[in-house]
GROMACS .gro file of C-alpha atoms in nm:
model
  218
    1UNK     CA    1  10.252   3.872   1.973
    2UNK     CA    2  10.467   3.589   1.867
    3UNK     CA    3  10.340   3.318   1.635
    4UNK     CA    4  10.344   3.068   1.911
    5UNK     CA    5  10.136   3.267   2.146
    6UNK     CA    6   9.891   3.366   1.871
    7UNK     CA    7   9.845   2.991   1.787
    8UNK     CA    8   9.782   2.915   2.160
    9UNK     CA    9   9.514   3.188   2.184
   10UNK     CA   10   9.356   3.077   1.863
   11UNK     CA   11   9.337   2.712   1.983
   12UNK     CA   12   9.191   2.830   2.326
   13UNK     CA   13   8.922   3.031   2.138
   14UNK     CA   14   8.836   2.742   1.903
   15UNK     CA   15   8.807   2.513   2.213
   16UNK     CA   16   8.568   2.758   2.379
   17UNK     CA   17   8.352   2.785   2.066
   18UNK     CA   18   8.335   2.403   2.006
   19UNK     CA   19   8.262   2.352   2.372
   20UNK     CA   20   7.988   2.616   2.379
   21UNK     CA   21   7.811   2.483   2.067
   22UNK     CA   22   7.707   2.148   2.214
   23UNK     CA   23   7.606   2.317   2.545
   24UNK     CA   24   7.388   2.559   2.360
   25UNK     CA   25   7.236   2.276   2.144
   26UNK     CA   26   7.169   2.082   2.466
   27UNK     CA   27   6.995   2.373   2.632
   28UNK     CA   28   6.783   2.429   2.320
   29UNK     CA   29   6.691   2.057   2.313
   30UNK     CA   30   6.604   2.058   2.683
   31UNK     CA   31   6.387   2.368   2.632
   32UNK     CA   32   6.198   2.185   2.351
   33UNK     CA   33   6.161   1.876   2.565
   34UNK     CA   34   6.009   2.090   2.843
   35UNK     CA   35   5.723   2.215   2.629
   36UNK     CA   36   5.383   2.067   2.742
   37UNK     CA   37   5.246   1.793   2.520
   38UNK     CA   38   4.916   1.730   2.684
   39UNK     CA   39   4.603   1.931   2.792
   40UNK     CA   40   4.328   1.915   3.061
   41UNK     CA   41   3.951   1.939   3.089
   42UNK     CA   42   3.782   2.071   3.399
   43UNK     CA   43   3.411   2.121   3.470
   44UNK     CA   44   3.125   2.128   3.708
   45UNK     CA   45   2.790   1.959   3.669
   46UNK     CA   46   2.475   2.120   3.778
   47UNK     CA   47   2.164   1.913   3.836
   48UNK     CA   48   1.788   1.947   3.887
   49UNK     CA   49   1.672   2.068   4.240
   50UNK     CA   50   1.627   1.777   4.457
   51UNK     CA   51   1.928   1.592   4.320
   52UNK     CA   52   2.290   1.604   4.438
   53UNK     CA   53   2.568   1.686   4.191
   54UNK     CA   54   2.807   1.430   4.348
   55UNK     CA   55   2.867   1.099   4.200
   56UNK     CA   56   2.800   1.178   3.837
   57UNK     CA   57   3.003   0.946   3.616
   58UNK     CA   58   3.188   1.150   3.352
   59UNK     CA   59   3.336   0.961   3.065
   60UNK     CA   60   3.586   1.118   2.810
   61UNK     CA   61   3.565   0.973   2.471
   62UNK     CA   62   3.775   0.999   2.160
   63UNK     CA   63   3.541   0.872   1.875
   64UNK     CA   64   3.383   0.560   2.019
   65UNK     CA   65   3.682   0.483   2.243
   66UNK     CA   66   3.677   0.551   2.613
   67UNK     CA   67   3.978   0.741   2.725
   68UNK     CA   68   3.912   0.815   3.096
   69UNK     CA   69   3.640   0.816   3.361
   70UNK     CA   70   3.601   1.003   3.685
   71UNK     CA   71   3.309   1.081   3.930
   72UNK     CA   72   3.227   1.435   4.027
   73UNK     CA   73   3.289   1.538   4.387
   74UNK     CA   74   3.021   1.669   4.618
   75UNK     CA   75   3.027   2.000   4.439
   76UNK     CA   76   2.982   1.846   4.101
   77UNK     CA   77   3.345   1.917   3.990
   78UNK     CA   78   3.563   1.702   3.798
   79UNK     CA   79   3.917   1.715   3.630
   80UNK     CA   80   4.092   1.517   3.355
   81UNK     CA   81   4.458   1.568   3.310
   82UNK     CA   82   4.722   1.448   3.071
   83UNK     CA   83   4.504   1.420   2.764
   84UNK     CA   84   4.662   1.410   2.414
   85UNK     CA   85   4.565   1.699   2.188
   86UNK     CA   86   4.267   1.635   1.989
   87UNK     CA   87   3.882   1.648   1.973
   88UNK     CA   88   3.680   1.470   2.251
   89UNK     CA   89   3.336   1.394   2.365
   90UNK     CA   90   3.184   1.379   2.713
   91UNK     CA   91   2.916   1.147   2.847
   92UNK     CA   92   2.756   1.211   3.188
   93UNK     CA   93   2.542   0.964   3.384
   94UNK     CA   94   2.370   0.925   3.716
   95UNK     CA   95   2.073   0.732   3.826
   96UNK     CA   96   1.755   0.942   3.817
   97UNK     CA   97   1.893   1.198   3.577
   98UNK     CA   98   1.895   1.222   3.199
   99UNK     CA   99   2.210   1.120   3.019
  100UNK     CA  100   2.415   1.421   2.932
  101UNK     CA  101   2.646   1.441   2.621
  102UNK     CA  102   2.878   1.704   2.484
  103UNK     CA  103   3.080   1.682   2.164
  104UNK     CA  104   3.358   1.871   1.997
  105UNK     CA  105   3.567   1.948   2.305
  106UNK     CA  106   3.896   2.064   2.165
  107UNK     CA  107   4.207   1.983   2.378
  108UNK     CA  108   4.528   2.163   2.308
  109UNK     CA  109   4.878   2.108   2.445
  110UNK     CA  110   4.948   2.317   2.750
  111UNK     CA  111   4.586   2.442   2.769
  112UNK     CA  112   4.290   2.361   3.008
  113UNK     CA  113   3.942   2.363   2.864
  114UNK     CA  114   3.678   2.485   3.122
  115UNK     CA  115   3.328   2.345   3.105
  116UNK     CA  116   3.217   2.496   3.442
  117UNK     CA  117   2.897   2.677   3.317
  118UNK     CA  118   2.793   2.450   3.041
  119UNK     CA  119   2.684   2.106   3.193
  120UNK     CA  120   2.326   2.050   3.341
  121UNK     CA  121   2.148   1.725   3.397
  122UNK     CA  122   1.765   1.747   3.439
  123UNK     CA  123   1.551   1.481   3.621
  124UNK     CA  124   1.476   1.171   3.410
  125UNK     CA  125   1.098   1.151   3.411
  126UNK     CA  126   1.105   0.772   3.359
  127UNK     CA  127   1.313   0.716   3.673
  128UNK     CA  128   1.239   0.959   3.938
  129UNK     CA  129   1.081   0.975   4.282
  130UNK     CA  130   0.753   1.169   4.330
  131UNK     CA  131   0.651   1.335   4.659
  132UNK     CA  132   0.290   1.418   4.655
  133UNK     CA  133   0.078   1.559   4.940
  134UNK     CA  134  -0.190   1.767   5.071
  135UNK     CA  135  -0.207   2.048   5.334
  136UNK     CA  136  -0.498   2.051   5.575
  137UNK     CA  137  -0.610   2.278   5.875
  138UNK     CA  138  -0.689   2.162   6.214
  139UNK     CA  139  -1.035   2.073   6.109
  140UNK     CA  140  -0.921   1.847   5.829
  141UNK     CA  141  -1.012   2.098   5.541
  142UNK     CA  142  -0.780   2.156   5.253
  143UNK     CA  143  -0.559   2.457   5.269
  144UNK     CA  144  -0.476   2.629   4.944
  145UNK     CA  145  -0.191   2.893   4.917
  146UNK     CA  146   0.016   2.734   5.191
  147UNK     CA  147   0.384   2.750   5.129
  148UNK     CA  148   0.554   2.402   5.128
  149UNK     CA  149   0.927   2.383   5.163
  150UNK     CA  150   1.136   2.072   5.063
  151UNK     CA  151   1.474   2.008   5.248
  152UNK     CA  152   1.714   1.734   5.251
  153UNK     CA  153   1.828   1.599   5.587
  154UNK     CA  154   2.204   1.527   5.559
  155UNK     CA  155   2.375   1.245   5.737
  156UNK     CA  156   2.520   1.482   6.011
  157UNK     CA  157   2.156   1.593   6.086
  158UNK     CA  158   2.197   1.930   5.918
  159UNK     CA  159   1.912   2.044   5.680
  160UNK     CA  160   1.949   2.196   5.335
  161UNK     CA  161   1.655   2.365   5.169
  162UNK     CA  162   1.604   2.240   4.809
  163UNK     CA  163   1.284   2.382   4.675
  164UNK     CA  164   0.931   2.511   4.759
  165UNK     CA  165   0.584   2.499   4.636
  166UNK     CA  166   0.247   2.676   4.700
  167UNK     CA  167  -0.042   2.439   4.755
  168UNK     CA  168  -0.323   2.466   4.500
  169UNK     CA  169  -0.683   2.532   4.559
  170UNK     CA  170  -0.738   2.169   4.672
  171UNK     CA  171  -0.433   2.184   4.913
  172UNK     CA  172  -0.218   1.964   4.685
  173UNK     CA  173   0.153   1.997   4.605
  174UNK     CA  174   0.413   1.787   4.431
  175UNK     CA  175   0.792   1.751   4.401
  176UNK     CA  176   1.016   1.543   4.172
  177UNK     CA  177   1.338   1.402   4.302
  178UNK     CA  178   1.625   1.174   4.209
  179UNK     CA  179   1.543   0.831   4.322
  180UNK     CA  180   1.865   0.787   4.522
  181UNK     CA  181   1.828   0.706   4.885
  182UNK     CA  182   1.775   1.002   5.103
  183UNK     CA  183   1.567   1.164   5.386
  184UNK     CA  184   1.360   1.472   5.311
  185UNK     CA  185   1.163   1.710   5.537
  186UNK     CA  186   0.858   1.889   5.419
  187UNK     CA  187   0.748   2.199   5.600
  188UNK     CA  188   0.409   2.380   5.545
  189UNK     CA  189   0.367   2.738   5.640
  190UNK     CA  190   0.042   2.953   5.635
  191UNK     CA  191  -0.075   3.278   5.795
  192UNK     CA  192  -0.244   3.224   6.131
  193UNK     CA  193  -0.092   2.873   6.172
  194UNK     CA  194   0.212   2.729   6.327
  195UNK     CA  195   0.448   2.563   6.075
  196UNK     CA  196   0.420   2.180   6.058
  197UNK     CA  197   0.679   1.943   5.923
  198UNK     CA  198   0.689   1.570   5.823
  199UNK     CA  199   0.974   1.357   5.701
  200UNK     CA  200   0.977   1.112   5.407
  201UNK     CA  201   1.247   0.850   5.334
  202UNK     CA  202   1.301   0.813   4.956
  203UNK     CA  203   1.460   0.490   4.828
  204UNK     CA  204   1.394   0.444   4.463
  205UNK     CA  205   1.157   0.548   4.185
  206UNK     CA  206   0.815   0.559   4.341
  207UNK     CA  207   0.541   0.786   4.457
  208UNK     CA  208   0.566   0.899   4.814
  209UNK     CA  209   0.264   1.055   4.980
  210UNK     CA  210   0.248   1.281   5.273
  211UNK     CA  211  -0.023   1.485   5.462
  212UNK     CA  212   0.073   1.797   5.645
  213UNK     CA  213  -0.195   1.912   5.893
  214UNK     CA  214  -0.179   2.235   6.082
  215UNK     CA  215  -0.246   2.209   6.460
  216UNK     CA  216  -0.475   2.442   6.649
  217UNK     CA  217  -0.285   2.737   6.796
  218UNK     CA  218  -0.263   2.720   7.176
   0.00000   0.00000   0.00000
């Protein structure tokens, strides 16, 4: 190979190397830039029977500073995205339920923290609705041992069972509910009698009374 040709080949190789170096550096830089820098928190809130898990206000805090706030959907689910890595606290609030708090939630870049089985809000005894009632037979006598079912009547007319009780020796029973507005149906069942139902409209923290009287069998 002549000196002139060798010089040309060497120059070409040097050009390829110098051109490849910036391209490689650029790819490496792009790869570094694509690395996730934030994390997420997802969860599901469970509530006491008679309450609905939707509409719970969930606040994410970093120290005393509020970072973000969302409300749970009808299933009690929530999600926070794009949180900077660090340690957070959560506060959960809904009228009629106790305030819930969770501290020490560690968020890491590129990771999602799941709290789906760790959040439960019981009824706040100081701000609840009480449904109290009694079960009677056709003659007006108290009926003990009757099964009383509590159901919520949804806006579309469908009925969802929430809880049940057995009337005591004096025929009495009681349920505790969130004070949010709602229509409820109570159904009493006992051997030898046809089931009987009554509806109660709850609208605030108060005591709501109902009498369930079995009718004579035809």
